[in-house]
GROMACS .gro file of C-alpha atoms in nm:
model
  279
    1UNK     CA    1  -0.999  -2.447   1.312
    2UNK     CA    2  -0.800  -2.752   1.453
    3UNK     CA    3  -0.737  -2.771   1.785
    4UNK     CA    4  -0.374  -2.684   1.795
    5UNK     CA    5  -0.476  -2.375   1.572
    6UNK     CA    6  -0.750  -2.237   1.810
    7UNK     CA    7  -0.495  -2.280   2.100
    8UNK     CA    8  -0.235  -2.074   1.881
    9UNK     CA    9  -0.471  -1.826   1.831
   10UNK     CA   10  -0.598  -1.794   2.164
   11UNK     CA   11  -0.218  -1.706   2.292
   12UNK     CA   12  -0.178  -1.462   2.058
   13UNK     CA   13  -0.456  -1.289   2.169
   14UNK     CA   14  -0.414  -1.323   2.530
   15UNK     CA   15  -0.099  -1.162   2.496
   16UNK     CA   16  -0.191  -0.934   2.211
   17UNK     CA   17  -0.366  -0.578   2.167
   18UNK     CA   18  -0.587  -0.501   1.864
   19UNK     CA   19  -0.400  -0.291   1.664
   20UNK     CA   20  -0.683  -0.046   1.643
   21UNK     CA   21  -0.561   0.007   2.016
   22UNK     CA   22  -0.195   0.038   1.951
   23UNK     CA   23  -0.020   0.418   1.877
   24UNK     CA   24  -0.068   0.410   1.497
   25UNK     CA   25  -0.181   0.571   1.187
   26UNK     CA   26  -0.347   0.306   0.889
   27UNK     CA   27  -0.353   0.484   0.568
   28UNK     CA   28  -0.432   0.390   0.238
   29UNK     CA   29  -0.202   0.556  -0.065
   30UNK     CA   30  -0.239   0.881  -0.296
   31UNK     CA   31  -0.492   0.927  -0.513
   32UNK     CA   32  -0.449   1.143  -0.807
   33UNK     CA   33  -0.762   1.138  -0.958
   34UNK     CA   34  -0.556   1.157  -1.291
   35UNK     CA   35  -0.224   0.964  -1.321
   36UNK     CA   36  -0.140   1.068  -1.649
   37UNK     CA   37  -0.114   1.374  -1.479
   38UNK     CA   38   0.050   1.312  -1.187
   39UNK     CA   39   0.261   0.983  -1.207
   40UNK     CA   40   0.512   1.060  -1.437
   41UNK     CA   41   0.878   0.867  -1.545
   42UNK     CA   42   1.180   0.956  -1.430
   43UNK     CA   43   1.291   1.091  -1.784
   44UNK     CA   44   0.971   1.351  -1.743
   45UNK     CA   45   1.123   1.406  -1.335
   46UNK     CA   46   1.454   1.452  -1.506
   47UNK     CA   47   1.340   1.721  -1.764
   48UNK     CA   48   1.073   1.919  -1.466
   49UNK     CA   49   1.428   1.951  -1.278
   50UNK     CA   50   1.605   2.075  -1.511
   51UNK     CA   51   1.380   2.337  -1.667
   52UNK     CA   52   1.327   2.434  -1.289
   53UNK     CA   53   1.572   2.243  -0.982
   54UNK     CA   54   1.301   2.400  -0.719
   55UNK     CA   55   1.091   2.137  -0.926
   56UNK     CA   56   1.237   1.868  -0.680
   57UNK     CA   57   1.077   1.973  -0.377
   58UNK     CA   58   0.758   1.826  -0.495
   59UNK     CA   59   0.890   1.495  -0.690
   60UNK     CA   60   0.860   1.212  -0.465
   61UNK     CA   61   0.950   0.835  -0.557
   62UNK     CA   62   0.605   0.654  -0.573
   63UNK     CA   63   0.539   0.230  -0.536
   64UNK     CA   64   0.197   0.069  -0.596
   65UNK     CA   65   0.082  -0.202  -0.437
   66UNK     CA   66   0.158  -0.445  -0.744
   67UNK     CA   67   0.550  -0.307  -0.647
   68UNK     CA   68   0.551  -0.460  -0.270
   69UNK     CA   69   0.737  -0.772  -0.195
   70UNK     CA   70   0.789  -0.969   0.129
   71UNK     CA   71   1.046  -0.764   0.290
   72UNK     CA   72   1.146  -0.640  -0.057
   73UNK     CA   73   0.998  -0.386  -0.328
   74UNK     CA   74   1.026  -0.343  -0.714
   75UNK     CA   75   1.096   0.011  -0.813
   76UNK     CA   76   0.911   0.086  -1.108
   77UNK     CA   77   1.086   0.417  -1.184
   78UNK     CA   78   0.796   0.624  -1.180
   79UNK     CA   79   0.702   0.947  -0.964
   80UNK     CA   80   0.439   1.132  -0.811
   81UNK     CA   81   0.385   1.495  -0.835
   82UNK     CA   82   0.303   1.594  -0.476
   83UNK     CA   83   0.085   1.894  -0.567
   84UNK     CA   84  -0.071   1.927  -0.191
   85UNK     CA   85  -0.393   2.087  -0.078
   86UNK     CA   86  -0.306   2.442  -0.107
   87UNK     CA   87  -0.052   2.461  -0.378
   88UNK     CA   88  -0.274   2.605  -0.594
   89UNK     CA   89  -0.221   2.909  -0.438
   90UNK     CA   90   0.188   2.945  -0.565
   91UNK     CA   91   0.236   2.648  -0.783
   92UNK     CA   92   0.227   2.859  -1.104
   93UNK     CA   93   0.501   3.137  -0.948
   94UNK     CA   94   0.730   2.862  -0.744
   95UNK     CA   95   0.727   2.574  -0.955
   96UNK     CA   96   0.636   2.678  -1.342
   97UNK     CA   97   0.752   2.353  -1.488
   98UNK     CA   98   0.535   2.169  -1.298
   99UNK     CA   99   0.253   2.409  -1.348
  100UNK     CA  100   0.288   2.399  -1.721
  101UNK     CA  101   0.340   2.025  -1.734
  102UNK     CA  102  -0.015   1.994  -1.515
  103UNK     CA  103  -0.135   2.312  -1.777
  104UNK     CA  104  -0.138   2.001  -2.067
  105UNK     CA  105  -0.388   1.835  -1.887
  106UNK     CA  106  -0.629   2.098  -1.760
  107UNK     CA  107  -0.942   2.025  -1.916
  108UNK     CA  108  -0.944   1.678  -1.788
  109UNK     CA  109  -0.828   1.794  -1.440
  110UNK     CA  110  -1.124   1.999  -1.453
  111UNK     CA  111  -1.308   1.689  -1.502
  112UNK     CA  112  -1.261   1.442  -1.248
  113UNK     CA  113  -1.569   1.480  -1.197
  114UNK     CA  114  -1.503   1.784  -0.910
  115UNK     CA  115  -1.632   2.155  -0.970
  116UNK     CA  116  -1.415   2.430  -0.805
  117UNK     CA  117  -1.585   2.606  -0.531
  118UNK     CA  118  -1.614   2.693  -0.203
  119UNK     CA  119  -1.546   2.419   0.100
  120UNK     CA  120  -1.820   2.275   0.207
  121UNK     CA  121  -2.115   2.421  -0.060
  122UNK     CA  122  -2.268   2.147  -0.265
  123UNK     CA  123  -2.172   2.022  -0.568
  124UNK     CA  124  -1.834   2.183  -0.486
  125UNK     CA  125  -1.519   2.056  -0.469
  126UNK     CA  126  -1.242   2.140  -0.205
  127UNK     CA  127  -0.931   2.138  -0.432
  128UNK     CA  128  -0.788   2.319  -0.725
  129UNK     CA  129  -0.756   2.125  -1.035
  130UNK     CA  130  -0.358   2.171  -0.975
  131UNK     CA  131  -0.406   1.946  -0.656
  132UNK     CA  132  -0.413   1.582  -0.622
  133UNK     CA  133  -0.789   1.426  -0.599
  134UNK     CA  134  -0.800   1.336  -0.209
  135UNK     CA  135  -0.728   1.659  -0.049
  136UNK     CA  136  -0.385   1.560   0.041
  137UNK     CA  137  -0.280   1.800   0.316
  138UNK     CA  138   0.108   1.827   0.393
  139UNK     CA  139   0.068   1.660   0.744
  140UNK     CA  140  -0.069   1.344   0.549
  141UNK     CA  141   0.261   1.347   0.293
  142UNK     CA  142   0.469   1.395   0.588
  143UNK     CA  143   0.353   1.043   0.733
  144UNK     CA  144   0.522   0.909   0.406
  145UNK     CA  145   0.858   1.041   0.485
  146UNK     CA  146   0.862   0.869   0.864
  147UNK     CA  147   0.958   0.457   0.933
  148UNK     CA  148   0.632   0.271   0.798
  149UNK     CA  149   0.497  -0.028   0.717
  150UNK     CA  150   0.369  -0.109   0.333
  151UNK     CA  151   0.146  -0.378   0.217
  152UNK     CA  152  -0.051  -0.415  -0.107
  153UNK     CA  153  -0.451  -0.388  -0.018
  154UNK     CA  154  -0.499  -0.713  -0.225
  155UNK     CA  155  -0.254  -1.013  -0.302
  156UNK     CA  156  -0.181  -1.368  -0.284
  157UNK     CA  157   0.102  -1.358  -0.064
  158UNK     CA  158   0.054  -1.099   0.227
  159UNK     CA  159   0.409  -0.942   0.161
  160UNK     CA  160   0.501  -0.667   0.378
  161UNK     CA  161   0.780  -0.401   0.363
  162UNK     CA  162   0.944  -0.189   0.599
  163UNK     CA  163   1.049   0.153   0.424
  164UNK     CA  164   1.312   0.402   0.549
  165UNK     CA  165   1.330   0.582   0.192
  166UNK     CA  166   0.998   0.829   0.217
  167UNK     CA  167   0.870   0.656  -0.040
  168UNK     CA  168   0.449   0.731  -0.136
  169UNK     CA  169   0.238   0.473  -0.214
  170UNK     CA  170  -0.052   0.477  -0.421
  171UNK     CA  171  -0.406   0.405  -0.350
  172UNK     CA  172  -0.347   0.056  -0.362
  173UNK     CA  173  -0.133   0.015  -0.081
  174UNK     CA  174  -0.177   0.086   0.285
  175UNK     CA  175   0.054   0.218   0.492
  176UNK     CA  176   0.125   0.180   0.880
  177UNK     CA  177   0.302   0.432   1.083
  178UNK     CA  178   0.359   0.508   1.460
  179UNK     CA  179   0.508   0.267   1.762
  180UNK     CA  180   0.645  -0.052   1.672
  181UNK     CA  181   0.681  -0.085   1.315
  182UNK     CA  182   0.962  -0.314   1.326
  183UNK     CA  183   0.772  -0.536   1.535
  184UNK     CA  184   0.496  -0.545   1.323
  185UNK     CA  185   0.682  -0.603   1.010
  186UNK     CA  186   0.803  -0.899   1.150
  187UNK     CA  187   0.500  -1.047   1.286
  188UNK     CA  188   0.313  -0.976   0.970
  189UNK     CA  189   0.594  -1.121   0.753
  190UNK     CA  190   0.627  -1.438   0.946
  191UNK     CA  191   0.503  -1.760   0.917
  192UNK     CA  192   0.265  -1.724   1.267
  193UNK     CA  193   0.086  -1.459   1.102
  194UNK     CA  194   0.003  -1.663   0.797
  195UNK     CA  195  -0.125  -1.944   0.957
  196UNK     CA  196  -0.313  -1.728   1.198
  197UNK     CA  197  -0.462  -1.470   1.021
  198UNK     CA  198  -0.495  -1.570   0.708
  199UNK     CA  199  -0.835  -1.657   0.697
  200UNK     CA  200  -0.884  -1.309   0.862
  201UNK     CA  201  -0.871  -1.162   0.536
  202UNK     CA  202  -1.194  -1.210   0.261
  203UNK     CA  203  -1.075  -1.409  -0.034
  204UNK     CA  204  -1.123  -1.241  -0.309
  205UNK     CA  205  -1.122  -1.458  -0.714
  206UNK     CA  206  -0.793  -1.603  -0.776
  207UNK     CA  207  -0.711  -1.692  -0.433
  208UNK     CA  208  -0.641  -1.302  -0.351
  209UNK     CA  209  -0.700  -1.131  -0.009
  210UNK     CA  210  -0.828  -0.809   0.084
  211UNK     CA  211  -0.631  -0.625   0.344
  212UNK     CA  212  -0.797  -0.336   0.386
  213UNK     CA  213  -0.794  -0.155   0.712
  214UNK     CA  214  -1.117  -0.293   0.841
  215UNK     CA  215  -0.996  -0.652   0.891
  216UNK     CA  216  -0.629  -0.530   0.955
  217UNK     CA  217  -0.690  -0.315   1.264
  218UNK     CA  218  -0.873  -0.585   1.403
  219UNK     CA  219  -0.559  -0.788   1.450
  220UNK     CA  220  -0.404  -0.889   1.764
  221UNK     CA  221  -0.019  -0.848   1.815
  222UNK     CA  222   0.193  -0.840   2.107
  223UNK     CA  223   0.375  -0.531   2.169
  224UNK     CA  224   0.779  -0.510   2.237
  225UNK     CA  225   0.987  -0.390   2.436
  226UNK     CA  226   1.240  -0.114   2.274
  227UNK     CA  227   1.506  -0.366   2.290
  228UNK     CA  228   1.319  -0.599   2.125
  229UNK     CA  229   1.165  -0.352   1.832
  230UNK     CA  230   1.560  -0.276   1.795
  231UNK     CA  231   1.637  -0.662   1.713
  232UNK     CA  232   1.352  -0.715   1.518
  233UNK     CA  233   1.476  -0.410   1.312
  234UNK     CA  234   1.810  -0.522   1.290
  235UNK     CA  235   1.727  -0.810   1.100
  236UNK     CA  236   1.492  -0.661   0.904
  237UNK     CA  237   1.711  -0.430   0.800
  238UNK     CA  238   1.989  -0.700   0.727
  239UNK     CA  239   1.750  -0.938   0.558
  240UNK     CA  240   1.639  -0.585   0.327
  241UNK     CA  241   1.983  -0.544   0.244
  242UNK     CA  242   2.071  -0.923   0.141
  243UNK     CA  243   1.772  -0.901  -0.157
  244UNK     CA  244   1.871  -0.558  -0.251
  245UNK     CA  245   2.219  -0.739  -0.324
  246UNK     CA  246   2.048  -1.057  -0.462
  247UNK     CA  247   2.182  -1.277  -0.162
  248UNK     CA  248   2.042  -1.552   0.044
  249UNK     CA  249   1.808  -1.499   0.315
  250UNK     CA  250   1.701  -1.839   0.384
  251UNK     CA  251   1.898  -1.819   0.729
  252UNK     CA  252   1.817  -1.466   0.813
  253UNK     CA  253   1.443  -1.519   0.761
  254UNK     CA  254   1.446  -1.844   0.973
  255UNK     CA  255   1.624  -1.691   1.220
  256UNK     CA  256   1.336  -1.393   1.233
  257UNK     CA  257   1.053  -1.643   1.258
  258UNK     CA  258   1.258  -1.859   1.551
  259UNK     CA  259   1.240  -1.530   1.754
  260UNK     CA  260   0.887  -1.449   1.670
  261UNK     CA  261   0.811  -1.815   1.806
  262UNK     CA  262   0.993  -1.726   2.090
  263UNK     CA  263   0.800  -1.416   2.168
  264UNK     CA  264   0.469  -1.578   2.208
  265UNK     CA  265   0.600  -1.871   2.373
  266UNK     CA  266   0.520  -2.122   2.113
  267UNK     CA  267   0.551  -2.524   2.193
  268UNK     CA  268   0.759  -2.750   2.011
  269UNK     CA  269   0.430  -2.895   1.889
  270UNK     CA  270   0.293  -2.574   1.771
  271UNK     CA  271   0.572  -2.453   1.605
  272UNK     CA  272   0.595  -2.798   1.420
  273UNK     CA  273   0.236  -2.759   1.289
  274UNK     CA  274   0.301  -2.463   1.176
  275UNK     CA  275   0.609  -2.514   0.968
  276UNK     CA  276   0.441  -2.842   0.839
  277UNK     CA  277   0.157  -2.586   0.703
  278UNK     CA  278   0.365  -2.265   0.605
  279UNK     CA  279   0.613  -2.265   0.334
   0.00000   0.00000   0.00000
């Protein structure tokens, strides 16, 4: 690293805390263990709600990591059938449209390769072949429906997405939740970050970087104040809007990274060489 980059770095992390020290939750997405299965379109959503409406109550909008965008996301239309760790145990008498859709695909349920059993015996497996693959318990799918953070868990462009509509992810995206989200959405969607951390993150073929939770947690970043967390969220949440409507967000965005200079008390000169690197 240059000089002006290890002194960039260093005040980060003299005023930063490791993340893996900071009140939050790092989880990676659902897995299925069969998605033709479990991911379905919204025409299939459509016709499990009709033939039952209770049907809904398990239905949940799903993005992949492919889907995430830098303050943005690309709804692909497709679901995920939340069949929980447990569900087993009423799916068939509370939500018979759903049990007779998963009915279709039995056999190959039954051969992911799991064997029904009892917890903990070997060779056993700890969910019904109604249930998604990864023991998804209902305090897990209730993270998805608080204020989190997305990112992809490999990509080019580190893009990062603050999400307000309970939407699930899938296994290839992680997903942040606890103090300070809006904080760190900014700082991880701003041009300090990149130049910082970038390197942080293995390269992968193709010029892609793995994010995964082992190099993410490691990460230093200052922690806010409430009123700051509620202006970083603010413009967030304005900047969100503008791209859902296809506007500009050239000023909002510059505007975001200005006041994430400002919080770690960057120098003229170290702001300039990082804009002169950063896009």
């Amino acid at each position: 690293m240059s000089e002006i980059e290890q002194s960039i770095k260093k005040k980060i992390e003299a005023v930063g805390t490791p993340l893996k020290d900071w009140n939050i939750k790092i989880n990676r997405g659902i897995l299925t263990g069969l998605n033709e299965a479990f991911i379905i379109s919204k025409e299939k959503r459509d016709e499990l709600i009709k033939a039952n409406p209770k049907s809904a109550e398990i239905i949940r909008p799903i993005l992949r990591g492919r889907d995430i965008k830098k303050n943005s996301y690309e709804f692909a239309n497709i679901y995920v059938i939340t069949a929980y760790k447990g569900i087993n145990k009423i799916i068939k008498k509370e939500y018979p449209a759903i049990y007779l859709h998963l009915k279709k695909y039995e056999k190959k349920l039954r051969q992911r390769g799991q064997v029904e059993g009892k917890p903990g015996k070997p060779g056993s497996n700890q969910h019904h072949w109604t249930e998604l693959d990864n023991n998804v318990s209902l305090e897990k799918l209730d993270d998805f429906s608080k204020p989190k953070l997305i990112y992809p868990n490999m990509t080019k462009y580190l893009p990062f997405y603050f999400d307000e509509e309970q939407y699930l992810t899938n296994q290839k995206a992680f997903i942040v939740t606890g103090e300070s989200i809006g904080t760190l959405t900014a700082f991880c969607n701003s041009k300090l970050f990149k130049f910082v951390y970038l390197d942080n993150f293995p390269e992968l073929q193709g010029g892609t970087r793995e994010l995964s939770k082992v190099f993410f947690e490691k990460l230093f970043v200052k922690k806010a104040s409430i009123s700051d967390e509620l202006e970083y969220l603010k413009l967030i949440k304005e900047i969100q809007k503008c791209k859902l409507l296809n506007k500009e967000t050239t000023f909002l965005e510059r505007k975001l990274n200005e006041k994430i200079f400002d919080f770690y008390k960057l120098t003229y000169d170290e702001i300039l060489a990082i804009n002169q690197v950063i896009d």
